[in-house]
mmCIF file of C-alpha atoms in Angstrom:
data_model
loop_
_atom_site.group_PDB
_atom_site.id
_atom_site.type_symbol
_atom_site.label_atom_id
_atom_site.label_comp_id
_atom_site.label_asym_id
_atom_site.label_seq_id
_atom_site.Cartn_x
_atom_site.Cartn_y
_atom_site.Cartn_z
ATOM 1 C CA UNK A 1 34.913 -66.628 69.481
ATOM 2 C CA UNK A 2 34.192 -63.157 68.632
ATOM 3 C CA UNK A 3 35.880 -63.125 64.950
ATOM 4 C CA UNK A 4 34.027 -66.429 64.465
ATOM 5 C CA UNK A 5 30.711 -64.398 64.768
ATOM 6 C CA UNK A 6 31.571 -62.026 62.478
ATOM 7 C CA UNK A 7 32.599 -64.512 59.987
ATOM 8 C CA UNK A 8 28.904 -66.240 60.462
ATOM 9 C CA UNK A 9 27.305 -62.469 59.690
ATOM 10 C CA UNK A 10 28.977 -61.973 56.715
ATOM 11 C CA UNK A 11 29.311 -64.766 55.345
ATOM 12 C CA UNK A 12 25.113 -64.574 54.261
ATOM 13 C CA UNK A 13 25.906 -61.071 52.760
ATOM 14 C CA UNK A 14 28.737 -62.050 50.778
ATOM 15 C CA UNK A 15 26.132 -65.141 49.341
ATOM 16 C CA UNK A 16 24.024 -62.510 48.384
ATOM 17 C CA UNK A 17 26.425 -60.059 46.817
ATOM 18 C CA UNK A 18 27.930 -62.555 44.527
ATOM 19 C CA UNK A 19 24.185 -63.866 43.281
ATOM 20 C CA UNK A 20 23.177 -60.601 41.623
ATOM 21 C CA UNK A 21 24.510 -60.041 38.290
ATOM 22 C CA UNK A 22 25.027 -56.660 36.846
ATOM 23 C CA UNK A 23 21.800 -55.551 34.406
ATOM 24 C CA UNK A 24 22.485 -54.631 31.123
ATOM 25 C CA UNK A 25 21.034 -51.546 29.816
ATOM 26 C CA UNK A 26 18.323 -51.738 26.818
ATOM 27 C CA UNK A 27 18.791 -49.539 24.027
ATOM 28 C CA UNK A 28 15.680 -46.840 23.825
ATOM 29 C CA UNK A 29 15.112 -46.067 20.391
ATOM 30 C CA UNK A 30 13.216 -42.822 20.066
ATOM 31 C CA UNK A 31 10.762 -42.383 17.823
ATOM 32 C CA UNK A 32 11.245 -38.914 15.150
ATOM 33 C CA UNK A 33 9.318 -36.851 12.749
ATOM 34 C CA UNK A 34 11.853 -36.040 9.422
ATOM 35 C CA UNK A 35 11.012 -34.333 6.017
ATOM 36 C CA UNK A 36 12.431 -34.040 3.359
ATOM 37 C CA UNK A 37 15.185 -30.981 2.127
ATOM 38 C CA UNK A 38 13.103 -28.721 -0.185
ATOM 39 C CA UNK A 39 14.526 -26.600 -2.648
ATOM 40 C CA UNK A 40 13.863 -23.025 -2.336
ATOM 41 C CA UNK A 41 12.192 -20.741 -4.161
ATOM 42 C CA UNK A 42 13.840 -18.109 -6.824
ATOM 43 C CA UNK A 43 11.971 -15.426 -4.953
ATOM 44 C CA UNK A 44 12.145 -13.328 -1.955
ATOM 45 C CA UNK A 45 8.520 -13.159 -0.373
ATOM 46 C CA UNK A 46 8.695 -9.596 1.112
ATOM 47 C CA UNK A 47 5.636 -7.547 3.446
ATOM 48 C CA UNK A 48 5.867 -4.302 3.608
ATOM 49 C CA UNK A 49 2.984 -1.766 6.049
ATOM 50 C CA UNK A 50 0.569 0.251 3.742
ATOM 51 C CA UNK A 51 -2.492 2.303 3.355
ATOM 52 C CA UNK A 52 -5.575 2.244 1.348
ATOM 53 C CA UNK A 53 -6.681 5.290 -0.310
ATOM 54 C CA UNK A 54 -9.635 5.900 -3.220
ATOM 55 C CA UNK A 55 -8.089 5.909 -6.846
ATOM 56 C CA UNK A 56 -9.636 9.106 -7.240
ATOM 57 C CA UNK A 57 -9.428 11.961 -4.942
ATOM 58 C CA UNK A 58 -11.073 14.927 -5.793
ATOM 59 C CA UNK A 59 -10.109 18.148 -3.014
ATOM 60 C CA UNK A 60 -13.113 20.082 -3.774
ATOM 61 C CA UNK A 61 -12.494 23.781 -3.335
ATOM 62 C CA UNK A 62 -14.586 27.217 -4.476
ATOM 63 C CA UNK A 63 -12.860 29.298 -7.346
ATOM 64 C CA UNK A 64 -13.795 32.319 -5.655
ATOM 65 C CA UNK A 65 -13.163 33.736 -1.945
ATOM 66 C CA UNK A 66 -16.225 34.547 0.172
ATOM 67 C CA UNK A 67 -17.979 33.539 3.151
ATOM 68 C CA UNK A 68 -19.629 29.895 3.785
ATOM 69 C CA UNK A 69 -23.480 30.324 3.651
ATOM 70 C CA UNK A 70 -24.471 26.598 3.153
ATOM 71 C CA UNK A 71 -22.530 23.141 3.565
ATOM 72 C CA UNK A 72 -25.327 20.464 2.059
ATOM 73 C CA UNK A 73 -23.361 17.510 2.341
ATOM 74 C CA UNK A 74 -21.900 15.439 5.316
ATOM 75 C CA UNK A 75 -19.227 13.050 5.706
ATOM 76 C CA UNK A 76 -20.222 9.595 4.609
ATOM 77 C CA UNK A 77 -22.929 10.678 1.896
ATOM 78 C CA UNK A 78 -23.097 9.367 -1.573
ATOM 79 C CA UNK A 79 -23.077 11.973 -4.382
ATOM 80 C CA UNK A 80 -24.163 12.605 -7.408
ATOM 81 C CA UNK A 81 -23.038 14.847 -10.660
ATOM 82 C CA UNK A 82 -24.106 18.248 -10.737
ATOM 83 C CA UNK A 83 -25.164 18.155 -6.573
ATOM 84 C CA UNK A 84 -24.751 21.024 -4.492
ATOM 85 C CA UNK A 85 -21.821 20.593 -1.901
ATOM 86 C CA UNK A 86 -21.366 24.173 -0.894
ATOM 87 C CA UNK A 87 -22.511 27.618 -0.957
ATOM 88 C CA UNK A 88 -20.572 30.667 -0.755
ATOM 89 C CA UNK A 89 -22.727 34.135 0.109
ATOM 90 C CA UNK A 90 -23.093 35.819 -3.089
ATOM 91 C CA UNK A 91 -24.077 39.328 -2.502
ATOM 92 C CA UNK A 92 -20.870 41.301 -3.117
ATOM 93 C CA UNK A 93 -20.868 38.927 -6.486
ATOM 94 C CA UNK A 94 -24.478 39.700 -7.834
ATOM 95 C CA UNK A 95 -23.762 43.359 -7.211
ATOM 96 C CA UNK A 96 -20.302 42.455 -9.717
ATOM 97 C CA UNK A 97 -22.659 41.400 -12.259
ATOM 98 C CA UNK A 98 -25.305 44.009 -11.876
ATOM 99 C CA UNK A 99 -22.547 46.766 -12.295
ATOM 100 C CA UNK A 100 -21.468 44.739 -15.336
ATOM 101 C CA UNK A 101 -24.536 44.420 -16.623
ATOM 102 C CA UNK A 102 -24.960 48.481 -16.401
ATOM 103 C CA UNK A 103 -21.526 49.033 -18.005
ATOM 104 C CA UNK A 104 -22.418 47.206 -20.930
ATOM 105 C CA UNK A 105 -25.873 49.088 -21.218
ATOM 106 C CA UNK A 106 -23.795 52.387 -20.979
ATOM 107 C CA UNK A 107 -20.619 51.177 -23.562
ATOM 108 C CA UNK A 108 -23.814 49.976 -26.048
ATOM 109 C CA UNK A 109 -25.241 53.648 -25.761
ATOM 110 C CA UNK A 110 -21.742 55.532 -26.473
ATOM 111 C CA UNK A 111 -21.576 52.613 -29.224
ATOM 112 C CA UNK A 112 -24.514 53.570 -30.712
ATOM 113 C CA UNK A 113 -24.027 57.368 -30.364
ATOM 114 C CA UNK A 114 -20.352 57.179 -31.833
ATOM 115 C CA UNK A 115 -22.157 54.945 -34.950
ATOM 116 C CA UNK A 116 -24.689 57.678 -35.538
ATOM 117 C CA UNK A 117 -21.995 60.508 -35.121
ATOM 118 C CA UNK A 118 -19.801 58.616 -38.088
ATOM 119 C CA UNK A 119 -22.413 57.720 -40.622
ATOM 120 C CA UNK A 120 -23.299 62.255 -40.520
ATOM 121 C CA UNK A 121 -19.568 62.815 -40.647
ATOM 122 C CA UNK A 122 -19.156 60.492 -43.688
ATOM 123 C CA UNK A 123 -22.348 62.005 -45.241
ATOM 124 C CA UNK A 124 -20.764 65.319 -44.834
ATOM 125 C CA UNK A 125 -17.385 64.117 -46.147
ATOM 126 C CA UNK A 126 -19.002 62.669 -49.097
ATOM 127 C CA UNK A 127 -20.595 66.206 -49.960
ATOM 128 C CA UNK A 128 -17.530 67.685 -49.278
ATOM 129 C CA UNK A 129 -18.595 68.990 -46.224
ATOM 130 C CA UNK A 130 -16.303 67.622 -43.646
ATOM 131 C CA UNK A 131 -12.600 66.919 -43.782
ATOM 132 C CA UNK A 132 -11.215 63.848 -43.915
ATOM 133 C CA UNK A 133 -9.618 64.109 -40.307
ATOM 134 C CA UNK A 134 -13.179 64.810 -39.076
ATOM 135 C CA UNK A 135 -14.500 61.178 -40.859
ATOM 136 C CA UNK A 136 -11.212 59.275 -39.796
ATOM 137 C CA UNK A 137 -12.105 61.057 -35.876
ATOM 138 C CA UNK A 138 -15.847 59.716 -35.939
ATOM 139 C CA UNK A 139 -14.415 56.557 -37.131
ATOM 140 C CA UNK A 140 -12.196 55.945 -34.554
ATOM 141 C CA UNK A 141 -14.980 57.353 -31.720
ATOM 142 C CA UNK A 142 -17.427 54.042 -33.209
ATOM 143 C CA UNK A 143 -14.614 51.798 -33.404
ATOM 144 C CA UNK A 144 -13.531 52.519 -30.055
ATOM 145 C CA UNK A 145 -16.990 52.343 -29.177
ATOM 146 C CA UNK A 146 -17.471 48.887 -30.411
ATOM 147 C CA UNK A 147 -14.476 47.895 -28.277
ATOM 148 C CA UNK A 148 -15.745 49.159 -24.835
ATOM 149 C CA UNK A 149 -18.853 47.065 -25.649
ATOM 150 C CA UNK A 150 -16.948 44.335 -25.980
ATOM 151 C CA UNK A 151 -14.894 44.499 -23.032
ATOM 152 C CA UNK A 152 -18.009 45.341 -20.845
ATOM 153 C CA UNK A 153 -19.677 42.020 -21.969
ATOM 154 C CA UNK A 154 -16.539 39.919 -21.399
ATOM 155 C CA UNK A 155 -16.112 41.971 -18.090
ATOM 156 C CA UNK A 156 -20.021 41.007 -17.559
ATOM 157 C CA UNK A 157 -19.090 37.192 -18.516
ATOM 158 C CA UNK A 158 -16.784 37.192 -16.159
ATOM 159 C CA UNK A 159 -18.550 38.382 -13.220
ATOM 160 C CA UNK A 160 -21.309 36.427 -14.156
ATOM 161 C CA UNK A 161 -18.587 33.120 -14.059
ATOM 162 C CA UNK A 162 -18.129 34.573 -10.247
ATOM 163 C CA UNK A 163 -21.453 34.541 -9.385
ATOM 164 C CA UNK A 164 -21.822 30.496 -10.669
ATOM 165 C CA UNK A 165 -18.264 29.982 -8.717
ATOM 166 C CA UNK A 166 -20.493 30.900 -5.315
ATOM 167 C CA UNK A 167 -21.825 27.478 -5.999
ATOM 168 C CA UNK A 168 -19.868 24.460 -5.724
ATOM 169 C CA UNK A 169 -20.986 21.012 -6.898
ATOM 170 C CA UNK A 170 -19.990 17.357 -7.284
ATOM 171 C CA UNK A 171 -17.815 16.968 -10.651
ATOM 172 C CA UNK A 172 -18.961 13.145 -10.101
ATOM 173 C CA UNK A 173 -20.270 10.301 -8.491
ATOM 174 C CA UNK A 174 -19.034 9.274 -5.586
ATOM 175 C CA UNK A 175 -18.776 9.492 -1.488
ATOM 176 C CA UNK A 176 -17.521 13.147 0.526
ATOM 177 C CA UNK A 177 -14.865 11.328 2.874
ATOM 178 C CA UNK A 178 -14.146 14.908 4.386
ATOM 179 C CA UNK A 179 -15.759 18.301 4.824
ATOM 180 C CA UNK A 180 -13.532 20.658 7.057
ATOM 181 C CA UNK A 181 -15.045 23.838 6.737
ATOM 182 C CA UNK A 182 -18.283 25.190 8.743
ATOM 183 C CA UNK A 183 -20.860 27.755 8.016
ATOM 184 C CA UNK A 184 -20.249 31.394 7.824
ATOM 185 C CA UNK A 185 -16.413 30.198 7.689
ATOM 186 C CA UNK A 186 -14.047 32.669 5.195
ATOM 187 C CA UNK A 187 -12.693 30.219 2.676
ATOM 188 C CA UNK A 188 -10.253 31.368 0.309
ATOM 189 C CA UNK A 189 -9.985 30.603 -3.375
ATOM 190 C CA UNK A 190 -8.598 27.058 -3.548
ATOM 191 C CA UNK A 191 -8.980 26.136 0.086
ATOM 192 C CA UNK A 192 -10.079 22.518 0.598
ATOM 193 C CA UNK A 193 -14.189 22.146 0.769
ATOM 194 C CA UNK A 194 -14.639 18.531 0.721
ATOM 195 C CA UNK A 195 -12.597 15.527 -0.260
ATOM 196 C CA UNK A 196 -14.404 13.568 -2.512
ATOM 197 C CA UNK A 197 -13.796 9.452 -3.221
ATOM 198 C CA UNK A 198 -14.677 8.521 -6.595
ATOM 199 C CA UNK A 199 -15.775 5.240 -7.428
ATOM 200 C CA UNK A 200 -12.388 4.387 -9.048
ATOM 201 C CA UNK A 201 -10.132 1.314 -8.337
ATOM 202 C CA UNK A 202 -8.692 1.325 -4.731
ATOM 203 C CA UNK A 203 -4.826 2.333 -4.579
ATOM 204 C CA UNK A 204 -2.368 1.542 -1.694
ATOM 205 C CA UNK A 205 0.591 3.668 -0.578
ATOM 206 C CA UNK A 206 3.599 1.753 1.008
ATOM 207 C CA UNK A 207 7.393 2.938 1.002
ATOM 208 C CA UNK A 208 10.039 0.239 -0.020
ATOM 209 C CA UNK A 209 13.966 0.361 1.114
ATOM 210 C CA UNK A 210 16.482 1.467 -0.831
ATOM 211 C CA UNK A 211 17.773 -2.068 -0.785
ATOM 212 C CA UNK A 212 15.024 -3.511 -2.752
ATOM 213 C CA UNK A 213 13.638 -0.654 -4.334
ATOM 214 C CA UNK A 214 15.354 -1.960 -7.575
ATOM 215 C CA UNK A 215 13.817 -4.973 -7.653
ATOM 216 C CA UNK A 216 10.051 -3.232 -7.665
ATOM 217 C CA UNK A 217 9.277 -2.648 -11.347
ATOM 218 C CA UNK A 218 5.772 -1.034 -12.704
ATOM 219 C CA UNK A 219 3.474 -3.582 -13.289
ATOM 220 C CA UNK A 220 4.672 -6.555 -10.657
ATOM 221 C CA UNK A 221 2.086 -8.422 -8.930
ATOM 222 C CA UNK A 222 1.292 -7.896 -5.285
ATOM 223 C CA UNK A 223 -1.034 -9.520 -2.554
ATOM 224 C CA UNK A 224 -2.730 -7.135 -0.706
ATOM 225 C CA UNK A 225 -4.209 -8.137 2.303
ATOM 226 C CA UNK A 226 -6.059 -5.173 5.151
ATOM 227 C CA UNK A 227 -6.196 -5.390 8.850
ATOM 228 C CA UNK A 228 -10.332 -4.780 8.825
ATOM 229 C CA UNK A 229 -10.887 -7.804 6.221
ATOM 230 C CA UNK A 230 -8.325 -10.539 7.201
ATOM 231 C CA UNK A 231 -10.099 -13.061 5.582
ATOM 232 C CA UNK A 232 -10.097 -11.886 2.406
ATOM 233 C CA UNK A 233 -6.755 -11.368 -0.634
ATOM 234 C CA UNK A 234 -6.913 -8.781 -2.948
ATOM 235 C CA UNK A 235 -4.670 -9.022 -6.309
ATOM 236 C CA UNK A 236 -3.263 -5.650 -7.411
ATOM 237 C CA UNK A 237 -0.611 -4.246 -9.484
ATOM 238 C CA UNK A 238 1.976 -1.920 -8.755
ATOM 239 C CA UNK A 239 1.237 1.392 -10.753
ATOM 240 C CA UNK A 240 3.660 3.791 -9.064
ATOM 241 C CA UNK A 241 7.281 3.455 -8.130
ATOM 242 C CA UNK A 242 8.721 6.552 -6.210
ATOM 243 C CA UNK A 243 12.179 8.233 -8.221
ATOM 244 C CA UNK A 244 13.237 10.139 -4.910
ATOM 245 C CA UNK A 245 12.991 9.345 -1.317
ATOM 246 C CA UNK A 246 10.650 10.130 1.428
ATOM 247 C CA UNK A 247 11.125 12.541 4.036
ATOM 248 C CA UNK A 248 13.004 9.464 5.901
ATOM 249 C CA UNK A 249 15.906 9.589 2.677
ATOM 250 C CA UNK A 250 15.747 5.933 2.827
ATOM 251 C CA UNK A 251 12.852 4.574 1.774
ATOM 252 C CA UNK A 252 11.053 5.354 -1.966
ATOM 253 C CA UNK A 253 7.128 5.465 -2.134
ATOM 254 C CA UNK A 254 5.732 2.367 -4.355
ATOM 255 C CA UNK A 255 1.444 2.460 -5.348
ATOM 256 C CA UNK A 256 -0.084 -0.958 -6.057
ATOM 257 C CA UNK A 257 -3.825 -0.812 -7.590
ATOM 258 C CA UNK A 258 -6.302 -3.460 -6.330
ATOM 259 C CA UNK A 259 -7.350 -5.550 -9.666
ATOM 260 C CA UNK A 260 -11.072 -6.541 -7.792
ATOM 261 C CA UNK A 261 -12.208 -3.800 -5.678
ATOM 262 C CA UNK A 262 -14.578 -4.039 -2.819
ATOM 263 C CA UNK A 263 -17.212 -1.453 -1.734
ATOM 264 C CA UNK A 264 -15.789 -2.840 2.117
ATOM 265 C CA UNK A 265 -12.678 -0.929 1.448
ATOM 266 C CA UNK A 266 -12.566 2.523 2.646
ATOM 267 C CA UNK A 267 -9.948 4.986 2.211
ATOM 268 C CA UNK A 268 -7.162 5.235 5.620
ATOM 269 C CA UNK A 269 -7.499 1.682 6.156
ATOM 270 C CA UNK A 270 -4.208 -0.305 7.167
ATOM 271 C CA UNK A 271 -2.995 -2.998 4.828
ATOM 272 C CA UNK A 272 -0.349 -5.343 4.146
ATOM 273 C CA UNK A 273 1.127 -5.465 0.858
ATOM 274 C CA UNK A 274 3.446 -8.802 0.270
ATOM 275 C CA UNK A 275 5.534 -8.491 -2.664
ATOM 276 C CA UNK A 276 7.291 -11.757 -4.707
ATOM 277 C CA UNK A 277 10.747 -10.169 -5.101
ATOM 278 C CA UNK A 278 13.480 -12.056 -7.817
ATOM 279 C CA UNK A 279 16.590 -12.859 -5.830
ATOM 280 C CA UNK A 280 19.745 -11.363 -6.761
ATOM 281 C CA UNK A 281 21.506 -12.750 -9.736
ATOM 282 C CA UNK A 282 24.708 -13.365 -7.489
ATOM 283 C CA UNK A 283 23.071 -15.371 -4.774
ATOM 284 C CA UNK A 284 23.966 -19.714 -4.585
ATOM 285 C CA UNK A 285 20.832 -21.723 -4.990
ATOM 286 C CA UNK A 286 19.485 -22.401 -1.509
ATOM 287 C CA UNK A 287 17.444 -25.169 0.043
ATOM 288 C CA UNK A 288 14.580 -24.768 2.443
ATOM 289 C CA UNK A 289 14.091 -26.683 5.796
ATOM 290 C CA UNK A 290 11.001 -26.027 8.560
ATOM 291 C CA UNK A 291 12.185 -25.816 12.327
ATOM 292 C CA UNK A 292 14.948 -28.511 11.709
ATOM 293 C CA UNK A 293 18.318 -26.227 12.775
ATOM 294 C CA UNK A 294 19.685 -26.102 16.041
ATOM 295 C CA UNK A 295 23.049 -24.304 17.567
ATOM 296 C CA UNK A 296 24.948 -25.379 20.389
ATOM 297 C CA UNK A 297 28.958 -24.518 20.917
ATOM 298 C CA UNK A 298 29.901 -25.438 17.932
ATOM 299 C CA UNK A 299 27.755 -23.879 15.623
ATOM 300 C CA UNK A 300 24.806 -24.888 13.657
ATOM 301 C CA UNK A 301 23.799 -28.157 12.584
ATOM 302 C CA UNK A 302 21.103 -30.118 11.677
ATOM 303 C CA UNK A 303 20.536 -33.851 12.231
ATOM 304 C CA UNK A 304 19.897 -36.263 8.971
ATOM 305 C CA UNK A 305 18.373 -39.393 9.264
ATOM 306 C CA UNK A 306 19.696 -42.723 7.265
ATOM 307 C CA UNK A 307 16.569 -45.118 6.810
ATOM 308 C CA UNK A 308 17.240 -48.921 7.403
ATOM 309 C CA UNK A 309 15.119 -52.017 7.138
ATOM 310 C CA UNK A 310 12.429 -52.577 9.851
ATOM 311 C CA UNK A 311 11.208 -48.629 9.493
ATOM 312 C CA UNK A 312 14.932 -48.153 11.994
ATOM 313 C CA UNK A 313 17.397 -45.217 11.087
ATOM 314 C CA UNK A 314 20.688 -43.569 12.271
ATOM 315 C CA UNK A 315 21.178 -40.185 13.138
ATOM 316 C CA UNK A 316 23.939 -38.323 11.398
ATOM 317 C CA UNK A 317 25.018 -34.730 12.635
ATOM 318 C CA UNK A 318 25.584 -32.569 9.423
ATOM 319 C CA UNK A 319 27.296 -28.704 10.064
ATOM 320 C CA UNK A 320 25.367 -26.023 7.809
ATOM 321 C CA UNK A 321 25.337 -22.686 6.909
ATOM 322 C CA UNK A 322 21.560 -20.976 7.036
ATOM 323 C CA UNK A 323 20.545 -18.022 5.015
ATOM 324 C CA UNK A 324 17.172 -15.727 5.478
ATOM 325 C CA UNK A 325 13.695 -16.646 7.599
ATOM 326 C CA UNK A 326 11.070 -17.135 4.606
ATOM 327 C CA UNK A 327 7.316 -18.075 5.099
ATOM 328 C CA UNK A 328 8.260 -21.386 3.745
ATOM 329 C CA UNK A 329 11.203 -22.282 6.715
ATOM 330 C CA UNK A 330 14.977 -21.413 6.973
ATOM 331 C CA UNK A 331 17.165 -21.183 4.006
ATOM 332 C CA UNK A 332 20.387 -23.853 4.147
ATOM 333 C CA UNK A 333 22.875 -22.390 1.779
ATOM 334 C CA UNK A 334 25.233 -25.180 2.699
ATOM 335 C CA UNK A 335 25.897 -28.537 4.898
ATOM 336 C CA UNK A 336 22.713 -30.762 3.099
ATOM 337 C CA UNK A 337 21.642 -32.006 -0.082
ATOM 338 C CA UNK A 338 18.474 -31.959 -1.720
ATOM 339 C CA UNK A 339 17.589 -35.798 -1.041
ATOM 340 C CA UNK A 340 18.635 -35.281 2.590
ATOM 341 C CA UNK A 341 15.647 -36.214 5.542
ATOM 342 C CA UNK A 342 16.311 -33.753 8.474
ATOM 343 C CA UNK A 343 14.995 -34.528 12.117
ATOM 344 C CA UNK A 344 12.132 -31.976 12.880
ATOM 345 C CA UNK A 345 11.092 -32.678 16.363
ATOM 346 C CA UNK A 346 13.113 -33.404 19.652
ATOM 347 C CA UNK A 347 16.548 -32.620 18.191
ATOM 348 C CA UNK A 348 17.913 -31.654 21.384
ATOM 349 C CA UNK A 349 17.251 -35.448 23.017
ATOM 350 C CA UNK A 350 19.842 -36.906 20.020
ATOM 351 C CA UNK A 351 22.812 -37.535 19.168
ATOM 352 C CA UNK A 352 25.457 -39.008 16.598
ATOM 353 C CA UNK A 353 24.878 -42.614 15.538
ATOM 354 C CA UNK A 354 21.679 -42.800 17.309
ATOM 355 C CA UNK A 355 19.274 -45.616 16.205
ATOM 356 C CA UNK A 356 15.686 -44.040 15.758
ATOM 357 C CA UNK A 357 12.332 -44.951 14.403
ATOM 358 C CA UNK A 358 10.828 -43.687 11.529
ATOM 359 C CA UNK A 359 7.638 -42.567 12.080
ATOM 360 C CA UNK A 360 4.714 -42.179 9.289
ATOM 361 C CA UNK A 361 4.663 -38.870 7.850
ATOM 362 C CA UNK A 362 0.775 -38.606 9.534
ATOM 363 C CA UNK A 363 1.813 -39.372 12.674
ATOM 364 C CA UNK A 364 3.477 -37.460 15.528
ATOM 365 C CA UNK A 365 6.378 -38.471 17.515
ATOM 366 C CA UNK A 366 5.322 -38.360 21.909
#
């Protein structure tokens, strides 16, 4: 009685088992974003730090040594030719001149005395008075004379020169970006006054590696771009290329001159100067994908899709070889061809011989 309950109870179960057929699975087809395998580019786009400095910098300094009496100029002021920058006290200097001035009063007097003394000794040599050693003596005395005056004017003209050195002023127009000396400093002859900007075309210093070095020639075009005025591209030219290294032995200095200028641009001011660099002559032609490599165990790869009818494709895996980052995506240098579509989104969620859909280049895969 027992084991025909237990029949009765499963009996309903068994019913029930055998009524529900498995459920096959639908195939998901996933919807991708794919472009197109672009060649890339024959040059190497290259940004190197730099800064901006005035294509002409005058270091001011006095000719002379002496003590500061006036500064008339400030950082940030506009000058013009012939204005007073500095002044240096010029007593000790005047005094120069007005001991010159009485050495050439004194040299004319023995000038004029040794002149007088020759014309009676030739007057007495021509009566046969004198002998000719006295004439060719007085002679001497006047031409000697006539020397000492000379000297004492040049030695006046100098000191005179001095006395205008005390005085320094702008060789041009232009803007004082420095002054680093104070009144009643002691400068010495040569020492830096002001630095003055002229209103030349703005230069900017980077250093290059020795690696590429080579492949900067005078002349090249460069974009030049500053940290203060991101908005704005400046076209320049390079103008200097460095023959020895820096101080670091592995970098060379390179100059690039801005083309259009800007009165925004002031010297010190960071920059970014991108260079279009020729690749070398022994480097395969490459092709050029955006975000479309992945890596897993087995290396890179990148996933190509084969259109079909119905805007359906398959996914293919393809094995490549990548080169350098560039602005415009990852060089490929081998594993795709040129009329190749690569998968750009979701790559991870795929696999080989997947069926996909083809989305329109406008629109974006969820």
């Amino acid at each position: 009685m027992t084991t025909r309950r237990l029949l009765l109870l499963l009996l309903p179960l068994c019913l029930l088992a055998c009524g529900n057929e498995p459920e096959q699975r639908q195939e998901v087809i996933r919807p991708i974003r794919y472009q197109k395998v672009r060649p890339g580019s024959n040059l190497l786009k290259r940004t190197f730090s730099g800064t901006a400095r005035a294509g002409i910098e005058s270091r001011l300094s006095f000719r002379v040594a002496g003590a500061v009496e006036q500064v008339a100029v400030q950082v940030g002021d506009r000058v013009k030719p012939g204005q007073l920058i500095a002044r240096l006290d010029a007593t000790d200097y005047r005094l120069q001149v007005q001991e010159a001035q009485a050495g050439l009063a004194n040299a004319r007097a023995q000038a004029r005395n040794a002149a007088a003394n020759y014309e009676r000794v030739r007057a007495l040599y021509e009566n046969r008075n004198a002998s000719r050693n006295d004439l060719d003596a007085a002679r001497a005395a006047s031409e000697s004379a006539k020397a000492q005056v000379r000297a004492s004017s040049t030695r006046l003209d100098l000191a005179r020169s001095q006395l205008r050195y005390t005085r320094l002023t702008a060789p041009s127009a232009g803007a004082i970006a420095s002054v680093p000396i104070e009144i009643n400093e002691n400068v010495a002859a040569g020492q830096m006054v002001a630095l003055l900007t002229a209103n030349g075309q703005t230069e900017v210093d980077c250093t290059i590696p020795e690696s590429l070095i080579t492949l900067i020639k005078k002349d090249m075009p460069a974009t030049v771009v500053f940290d203060a005025l991101p908005e704005q591209q400046f076209t320049a030219l390079v103008s200097e290329v460095g023959v020895a290294a820096t101080g670091q032995a592995t970098t060379f200095p390179v100059t690039v001159r801005l083309e259009n200028n800007s009165n925004l641009i002031r010297s010190g001011m960071a920059a970014a100067i991108v260079f279009h660099l020729p690749k070398q002559a022994d480097r395969q032609p490459t092709l050029v994908v955006p975000e479309a490599i992945g890596e897993d165990r087995m290396g890179r790869f990148a996933y190509v899709v084969k259109p079909q009818k119905n805007g359906l494709g398959t996914i293919h895996r393809r094995a490549v070889t990548v080169g350098e980052l560039t602005s415009d995506g990852l060089e490929v240098l081998s594993g795709l061809d040129d009329s190749d579509l690569v998968v750009t989104a979701g790559i991870s969620r795929l696999q080989e011989g997947q069926r996909v859909q083809l989305l329109p280049r406008n629109e974006v895969a969820p």
